[in-house]
Tab-separated table of C-alpha atoms in Angstrom:
chain	number	residue	atom	x	y	z
A	210	MET	CA	195.800	156.494	159.344
A	211	GLN	CA	195.482	159.580	161.383
A	212	LEU	CA	198.997	160.743	161.609
A	213	ALA	CA	201.048	162.426	164.642
A	214	GLY	CA	205.003	162.210	165.876
A	215	SER	CA	206.622	162.073	169.786
A	216	LYS	CA	204.606	164.071	170.975
A	217	GLU	CA	201.334	163.199	170.154
A	218	LEU	CA	202.841	159.309	171.477
A	219	VAL	CA	203.992	160.981	174.739
A	220	SER	CA	200.424	162.999	174.935
A	221	GLY	CA	197.855	160.570	173.877
A	222	VAL	CA	199.785	157.023	174.694
A	223	ILE	CA	202.390	157.037	177.280
A	224	ASN	CA	201.188	159.090	179.494
A	225	ASN	CA	197.401	158.127	179.615
A	226	ASN	CA	198.388	154.737	180.928
A	227	LEU	CA	197.693	153.422	177.448
A	228	CYS	CA	201.840	152.186	176.592
A	229	ILE	CA	201.629	148.670	177.159
A	230	GLY	CA	205.832	148.223	176.262
A	231	CYS	CA	205.716	145.969	173.714
A	232	GLY	CA	208.885	147.649	172.079
A	233	ALA	CA	207.821	149.213	168.475
A	234	CYS	CA	209.381	153.401	169.250
A	235	VAL	CA	212.048	151.396	170.685
A	236	SER	CA	215.389	151.187	168.553
A	237	LEU	CA	214.088	153.433	165.642
A	238	CYS	CA	215.890	156.771	166.405
A	239	PRO	CA	217.889	158.042	170.309
A	240	TYR	CA	214.603	159.346	171.819
A	241	PHE	CA	212.814	156.659	172.876
A	242	LYS	CA	214.575	153.016	175.430
A	243	SER	CA	212.789	150.043	177.272
A	244	HIS	CA	214.088	150.488	180.536
A	245	LYS	CA	211.720	148.061	183.442
A	246	GLY	CA	208.828	146.737	180.962
A	247	LYS	CA	208.180	151.003	180.683
A	248	THR	CA	208.845	153.187	177.737
A	249	VAL	CA	210.456	156.218	178.107
A	250	MET	CA	211.530	159.299	175.812
A	251	LEU	CA	215.116	160.353	176.022
A	252	PHE	CA	215.328	163.592	174.452
A	253	GLN	CA	213.025	166.058	172.933
A	254	CYS	CA	211.473	164.979	168.848
A	255	SER	CA	210.639	168.059	166.340
A	256	ARG	CA	208.822	165.416	163.551
A	257	GLU	CA	204.736	165.957	163.480
A	258	LYS	CA	205.189	161.922	161.637
A	259	GLY	CA	206.902	159.755	162.895
A	260	ARG	CA	207.046	156.352	163.066
A	261	CYS	CA	207.186	155.600	166.555
A	262	PHE	CA	202.922	156.905	166.817
A	263	ALA	CA	202.447	155.280	162.923
A	264	TYR	CA	203.885	151.911	164.491
A	265	CYS	CA	202.150	152.311	168.350
A	266	PRO	CA	199.205	149.765	168.462
A	267	LYS	CA	198.069	152.380	170.830
A	268	ALA	CA	196.922	154.996	167.827
A	269	GLU	CA	194.733	155.147	166.103
A	270	VAL	CA	195.055	151.406	165.206
A	271	ASP	CA	192.777	151.212	162.122
A	272	LEU	CA	190.789	147.710	162.211
A	273	ASP	CA	189.865	147.820	158.563
A	274	ASN	CA	192.936	148.898	157.351
A	275	LEU	CA	194.491	145.567	159.367
A	276	SER	CA	192.399	143.429	157.822
A	277	GLN	CA	192.146	144.349	154.924
A	278	PHE	CA	195.961	144.507	154.179
A	279	MET	CA	196.015	140.884	155.705
A	280	PHE	CA	192.669	138.694	154.861
A	281	GLY	CA	191.944	140.863	151.605
A	282	LYS	CA	188.666	141.832	153.815
A	283	SER	CA	186.934	144.490	156.395
A	284	TYR	CA	187.694	144.068	160.722
A	285	GLY	CA	184.615	141.754	161.368
A	286	ASN	CA	183.096	139.839	164.890
A	287	ASP	CA	183.878	137.324	164.700
A	288	PRO	CA	185.517	136.332	168.518
A	289	MET	CA	188.768	134.535	167.239
A	290	GLY	CA	189.062	137.286	164.196
A	291	SER	CA	190.030	135.759	161.085
A	292	TYR	CA	191.267	131.729	160.133
A	293	ILE	CA	192.048	129.458	158.407
A	294	GLN	CA	191.671	126.265	159.712
A	295	VAL	CA	191.972	125.947	163.836
A	296	ARG	CA	194.030	122.539	165.097
A	297	SER	CA	195.156	121.212	168.104
A	298	ALA	CA	199.256	120.104	167.830
A	299	LYS	CA	202.485	119.418	170.149
A	300	ALA	CA	206.306	119.070	169.074
A	301	GLY	CA	206.558	115.968	166.681
A	302	ARG	CA	209.525	113.457	166.191
A	303	ALA	CA	212.128	115.354	164.350
A	304	VAL	CA	212.605	117.571	167.245
A	305	SER	CA	214.073	116.509	170.047
A	306	LEU	CA	213.062	119.716	172.919
A	307	LYS	CA	212.916	118.327	176.366
A	308	ASP	CA	211.678	121.895	177.515
A	309	PHE	CA	209.167	123.800	176.940
A	310	GLN	CA	206.343	125.410	178.311
A	311	THR	CA	203.610	123.317	176.722
A	312	ALA	CA	203.511	121.609	173.918
A	313	GLY	CA	206.785	123.585	172.116
A	314	CYS	CA	204.519	124.602	168.936
A	315	VAL	CA	206.316	127.539	168.861
A	316	SER	CA	209.803	126.537	169.342
A	317	SER	CA	209.578	123.860	166.235
A	318	LEU	CA	207.641	125.901	163.587
A	319	LEU	CA	210.242	128.381	163.950
A	320	MET	CA	213.235	125.867	164.181
A	321	PHE	CA	212.411	124.464	161.071
A	322	ALA	CA	211.537	128.184	160.222
A	323	LEU	CA	215.213	128.442	160.029
A	324	ASP	CA	216.085	125.305	158.930
A	325	ARG	CA	214.999	125.816	156.272
A	326	GLY	CA	215.742	129.277	155.135
A	327	ILE	CA	211.855	130.053	155.355
A	328	ILE	CA	213.241	132.932	158.013
A	329	ASP	CA	217.248	134.151	158.343
A	330	ALA	CA	216.243	135.566	162.164
A	331	ALA	CA	213.626	134.957	164.788
A	332	VAL	CA	212.897	137.362	167.170
A	333	VAL	CA	212.022	135.619	170.544
A	334	THR	CA	212.936	137.209	174.771
A	335	GLU	CA	214.685	135.666	177.130
A	336	ARG	CA	213.460	135.902	180.797
A	337	LYS	CA	215.748	136.599	183.429
A	338	GLY	CA	213.532	136.586	186.816
A	339	ALA	CA	210.930	139.172	185.735
A	340	ARG	CA	212.155	140.912	183.363
A	341	GLY	CA	212.623	139.791	179.423
A	342	ASN	CA	213.951	141.183	176.261
A	343	PRO	CA	214.629	140.343	173.091
A	344	VAL	CA	217.022	138.879	171.127
A	345	VAL	CA	217.530	138.216	167.725
A	346	VAL	CA	218.432	133.642	167.073
A	347	THR	CA	219.939	132.312	163.315
A	348	ASP	CA	220.751	129.311	164.697
A	349	PRO	CA	217.872	126.681	165.276
A	350	ALA	CA	218.976	124.911	167.642
A	351	LYS	CA	219.601	127.687	170.236
A	352	ILE	CA	215.574	128.417	169.456
A	353	PRO	CA	215.097	126.027	172.219
A	354	LEU	CA	216.920	128.395	174.619
A	355	TYR	CA	214.065	131.137	174.432
A	356	ALA	CA	210.854	128.610	175.324
A	357	SER	CA	209.928	129.091	178.186
A	358	THR	CA	206.310	131.666	179.085
A	359	GLY	CA	206.644	134.874	180.954
A	360	TYR	CA	203.790	137.077	181.967
A	361	SER	CA	205.409	140.086	181.833
A	362	ALA	CA	205.745	143.059	179.364
A	363	SER	CA	208.166	142.249	176.522
A	364	PRO	CA	209.599	145.000	174.341
A	365	VAL	CA	209.638	142.168	171.709
A	366	VAL	CA	209.482	144.609	168.582
A	367	ALA	CA	212.461	146.247	168.755
A	368	GLY	CA	214.427	142.865	169.180
A	369	PHE	CA	211.950	143.363	165.281
A	370	ASN	CA	213.371	146.827	164.860
A	371	GLU	CA	216.887	145.794	165.986
A	372	ALA	CA	217.126	142.329	163.475
A	373	VAL	CA	215.568	145.436	160.198
A	374	SER	CA	218.730	147.202	161.079
A	375	SER	CA	220.328	144.370	161.544
A	376	GLY	CA	219.597	143.638	157.455
A	377	TYR	CA	218.244	140.873	158.088
A	378	LYS	CA	215.409	139.628	155.265
A	379	LYS	CA	213.693	136.848	156.343
A	380	ILE	CA	211.796	137.064	159.915
A	381	GLY	CA	209.513	135.988	162.367
A	382	ILE	CA	209.175	136.591	165.503
A	383	VAL	CA	206.698	135.678	168.596
A	384	GLY	CA	204.777	138.357	170.414
A	385	THR	CA	201.372	138.678	172.161
A	386	PRO	CA	198.665	140.082	170.183
A	387	CYS	CA	200.007	143.974	171.458
A	388	GLN	CA	203.149	143.176	169.532
A	389	VAL	CA	201.215	141.334	166.668
A	390	THR	CA	199.552	144.154	165.899
A	391	ALA	CA	202.154	146.409	165.801
A	392	VAL	CA	204.025	144.113	162.668
A	393	THR	CA	201.497	144.484	161.091
A	394	GLN	CA	200.707	148.645	161.655
A	395	MET	CA	204.543	148.247	160.414
A	396	ARG	CA	203.493	145.287	157.152
A	397	THR	CA	201.499	148.096	156.191
A	398	ASN	CA	204.025	150.566	155.685
A	399	PRO	CA	201.664	153.721	157.070
A	400	LEU	CA	204.850	156.580	156.377
A	401	GLU	CA	204.184	154.954	152.655
A	402	VAL	CA	208.477	155.376	152.796
A	403	GLU	CA	209.544	154.434	149.210
A	404	GLY	CA	210.981	151.756	147.939
A	405	PHE	CA	209.613	150.283	151.225
A	406	SER	CA	209.661	145.996	151.981
A	407	ASP	CA	208.336	143.589	154.306
A	408	THR	CA	210.782	141.544	155.804
A	409	SER	CA	208.683	140.082	157.925
A	410	ALA	CA	208.649	135.828	156.978
A	411	LEU	CA	206.437	135.342	159.819
A	412	VAL	CA	204.378	136.306	162.262
A	413	ILE	CA	203.401	133.507	165.370
A	414	GLY	CA	201.220	134.861	168.085
A	415	LEU	CA	199.843	133.402	171.160
A	416	PHE	CA	196.769	133.882	173.712
A	417	CYS	CA	197.124	136.584	176.142
A	418	THR	CA	195.080	137.929	178.136
A	419	TRP	CA	195.857	140.220	180.034
A	420	ALA	CA	200.545	140.868	181.289
A	421	LEU	CA	202.248	142.010	184.216
A	422	ASP	CA	203.784	144.936	185.087
A	423	THR	CA	207.717	144.601	185.567
A	424	MET	CA	208.515	145.693	188.009
A	425	SER	CA	205.425	145.883	190.211
A	426	PHE	CA	206.081	141.724	189.322
A	427	GLU	CA	209.766	141.736	190.615
A	428	LYS	CA	208.454	143.272	193.491
A	429	ILE	CA	206.445	140.764	194.248
A	430	LEU	CA	208.894	138.135	192.806
A	431	LYS	CA	211.552	139.604	195.474
A	432	SER	CA	209.157	138.854	198.742
A	433	LYS	CA	209.017	135.354	198.237
A	434	ILE	CA	211.955	133.412	196.332
A	435	ASP	CA	215.189	133.915	195.036
A	436	VAL	CA	214.591	135.934	191.461
A	437	ALA	CA	217.808	134.959	190.310
A	438	LYS	CA	217.396	131.352	190.134
A	439	ILE	CA	213.528	131.731	188.279
A	440	LYS	CA	213.659	128.755	185.061
A	441	LYS	CA	209.596	129.004	184.270
A	442	TYR	CA	206.281	129.841	185.681
A	443	ASP	CA	202.947	128.790	184.810
A	444	ILE	CA	199.337	129.118	185.163
A	445	PRO	CA	196.907	126.204	186.196
A	446	PRO	CA	193.472	126.105	184.837
A	447	PRO	CA	190.914	126.944	187.293
A	448	PRO	CA	189.358	126.401	189.243
A	449	ALA	CA	193.530	126.479	191.331
A	450	GLU	CA	194.135	130.520	191.150
A	451	ILE	CA	197.599	129.983	191.639
A	452	MET	CA	200.693	131.012	189.497
A	453	LYS	CA	203.366	128.614	189.722
A	454	VAL	CA	206.584	129.304	190.148
A	455	TYR	CA	209.710	127.583	190.090
A	456	ALA	CA	212.680	127.895	190.503
A	457	SER	CA	216.212	125.561	190.127
A	458	ALA	CA	215.126	123.696	193.932
A	459	GLU	CA	211.933	124.790	194.874
A	460	SER	CA	208.863	126.850	193.077
A	461	VAL	CA	206.602	128.393	194.961
A	462	ASP	CA	202.402	129.571	194.405
A	463	ILE	CA	201.118	132.657	194.130
A	464	PRO	CA	197.809	133.644	194.662
A	465	LEU	CA	196.527	134.879	191.286
A	466	SER	CA	194.667	138.037	193.641
A	467	GLU	CA	198.374	138.632	193.539
A	468	ILE	CA	199.564	138.626	190.183
A	469	ARG	CA	196.369	140.428	188.826
A	470	ALA	CA	196.514	143.358	191.049
A	471	VAL	CA	200.203	144.365	188.929
A	472	ILE	CA	198.416	144.122	185.592
A	473	PRO	CA	199.248	147.007	184.195
A	474	ALA	CA	196.102	149.087	182.950
A	475	SER	CA	196.380	149.516	179.925
A	476	CYS	CA	195.479	145.898	179.523
A	477	SER	CA	192.225	146.829	180.439
A	478	TYR	CA	191.841	148.437	176.622
A	479	CYS	CA	192.879	145.009	174.508
A	480	TYR	CA	189.910	143.263	172.741
A	481	ASP	CA	193.137	140.048	171.158
A	482	MET	CA	193.105	137.698	173.190
A	483	THR	CA	194.530	135.595	170.630
A	484	ALA	CA	196.728	137.834	168.009
A	485	GLU	CA	193.792	138.446	164.672
A	486	PHE	CA	197.161	139.692	163.344
A	487	ALA	CA	199.362	136.460	163.174
A	488	ASP	CA	200.209	134.313	160.322
A	489	ILE	CA	199.955	130.886	162.914
A	490	SER	CA	197.870	131.994	166.515
A	491	ALA	CA	199.033	129.693	169.218
A	492	GLY	CA	197.472	128.765	172.872
A	493	VAL	CA	197.914	126.397	175.465
A	494	PHE	CA	194.804	124.035	174.881
A	495	GLU	CA	192.838	123.039	178.687
A	496	GLY	CA	191.157	120.353	178.705
A	497	ARG	CA	194.520	118.758	176.462
A	498	GLU	CA	197.305	117.816	178.733
A	499	LYS	CA	200.764	119.024	176.793
A	500	GLN	CA	198.875	120.275	173.648
A	501	ASN	CA	198.783	123.584	171.921
A	502	ILE	CA	195.949	124.811	170.053
A	503	LEU	CA	197.213	126.457	166.480
A	504	ILE	CA	195.273	129.096	164.379
A	505	THR	CA	196.499	129.666	160.993
A	506	ARG	CA	195.126	132.575	159.349
A	507	THR	CA	197.701	133.751	156.562
A	508	GLU	CA	198.088	131.697	153.344
A	509	ARG	CA	201.481	131.447	154.320
A	510	GLY	CA	200.709	130.785	158.452
A	511	GLU	CA	198.939	127.177	156.957
A	512	GLU	CA	201.464	126.664	154.215
A	513	ILE	CA	204.471	126.886	156.738
A	514	LEU	CA	202.051	124.895	159.133
A	515	GLN	CA	201.761	122.196	156.774
A	516	ALA	CA	204.755	122.353	155.249
A	517	ALA	CA	206.491	121.272	159.766
A	518	ILE	CA	204.396	118.711	159.637
A	519	SER	CA	204.798	116.968	156.507
A	520	ALA	CA	208.376	116.924	157.569
A	521	GLY	CA	207.911	115.845	161.437
A	522	PHE	CA	208.389	118.953	162.750
A	523	ILE	CA	204.461	119.118	165.023
A	524	GLU	CA	201.855	116.570	165.520
A	525	ALA	CA	198.403	118.043	165.093
A	526	GLU	CA	194.784	117.083	163.925
A	527	ILE	CA	192.072	119.624	162.477
A	528	LEU	CA	189.381	120.376	165.060
A	529	GLN	CA	185.585	120.958	164.804
A	530	ALA	CA	184.060	123.920	165.548
A	531	GLY	CA	183.049	122.503	168.836
A	532	ASP	CA	185.986	121.477	169.890
A	533	VAL	CA	187.117	125.056	170.584
A	534	ASP	CA	183.847	126.735	171.455
A	535	GLY	CA	185.196	127.701	175.481
A	536	LEU	CA	188.864	129.948	173.322
A	537	SER	CA	185.642	131.484	171.208
A	538	GLN	CA	183.990	132.261	174.334
A	539	ALA	CA	186.530	133.550	175.723
A	540	SER	CA	187.423	135.687	173.064
A	541	MET	CA	183.853	136.942	172.685
A	542	ASN	CA	184.646	138.467	176.725
A	543	LYS	CA	188.377	139.880	176.612
A	544	LYS	CA	186.605	141.979	173.144
A	545	LYS	CA	183.166	143.311	175.507
A	546	LYS	CA	185.433	144.165	177.798
A	547	GLY	CA	187.723	145.726	175.640
A	548	MET	CA	185.827	146.919	172.948
A	549	ALA	CA	183.288	148.199	176.031
A	550	LYS	CA	186.303	150.439	177.635
A	551	CYS	CA	187.756	151.862	174.902
A	552	ARG	CA	184.214	153.095	173.125
A	553	ASP	CA	183.466	154.784	177.241
A	554	GLY	CA	186.926	155.997	177.065
A	555	GLY	CA	186.573	158.094	174.076
A	556	LEU	CA	189.111	155.588	172.346
A	557	ILE	CA	187.291	154.579	169.580
A	558	ASN	CA	186.945	156.337	165.915
A	559	ARG	CA	187.248	159.627	167.772
A	560	GLU	CA	186.456	163.206	166.122
A	561	GLY	CA	189.272	165.702	166.734
A	562	GLY	CA	191.548	163.763	168.706
A	563	LEU	CA	193.252	160.921	169.354
A	564	SER	CA	191.929	157.643	169.284
A	565	LEU	CA	192.373	153.960	169.754
A	566	LEU	CA	190.867	151.930	168.044
A	567	ARG	CA	189.115	153.166	164.207
A	568	MET	CA	187.016	150.434	162.570
A	569	ASN	CA	183.627	150.782	160.421
A	570	SER	CA	180.318	151.214	161.980
A	571	ASP	CA	178.725	147.952	161.598
A	572	THR	CA	181.328	146.576	164.225
A	573	PHE	CA	181.479	149.499	166.247
A	574	ASN	CA	177.148	148.889	166.282
A	575	PHE	CA	177.896	145.548	167.399
A	576	TYR	CA	179.420	145.742	170.524
A	577	GLU	CA	178.014	148.308	171.428
A	578	LYS	CA	175.043	146.289	171.306
A	579	LEU	CA	176.494	143.818	173.581
């Protein structure tokens, strides 16, 4: 991994519209802040190498290094990344959840992990209108308060940094693929800090096809509904082509053509739909009402999920390969588009400048031929 500092982060990532506002560079020092979904640099910094650059999921992401760290092997070409098991799941009887987005699995896993001491803090996202802000939760009973899905970019990794600074040692976090990549960058100790300790204890990744620019999304919402009263968002499966926005006493349907117009440019470079470097990845199981798909990728993820199933927090069944053909195809479509965008922009294995991605030649050649 080629390391640099804040100057290169600003010039190579933020000024080139690659930043997604994940918050990985925020709450590390006084220099970077999140503002309405944007990452801004407040003061100049002269450090040649910094955590801000080293943690960024849009700068010098060495896929082989991350894959070796997580799975003990080079990065390959599986559409959904490396994994142990794929399951259909929903919240179990041990959890009394009345209001969740789909099947309640993410909330149930966090509640279980907090209740059993597997994690001592959970970093989740609080949604207020179009905006999302990170929240550190230590009480299992409060997890359902943050169960709804939002589509705007959120600096949730800044919440992870805050949890580390607050002294938590076993942190759980829920994030999108880019946010999960940032946490994984942290876990590899890229600056080789002496005495480093990995404080992540459970990383849950959310399936993601795109996020939305917060300020632009908020502008759309304000023209159609009382933003302060928004309770929930939902995108029904095709052929609906709408986003449903629910407020206290009303709902509106917004054409996806309007929504897609405010997708940040950074999302077009994304190659990861299923959060490949998470312990457990979670998403909607299209075609099965009130069911999640859970993908366990690491031994600790599989152990935690099995324990949650045994304790009645999750109900699940193992899926066969054919059951996830649609997800696999969608993942590959996103991977092909993202890799092509990075390649065409000269952002893979670049010599003499900043690369977004670095990978082995076999994997690079595989995607180049698609």
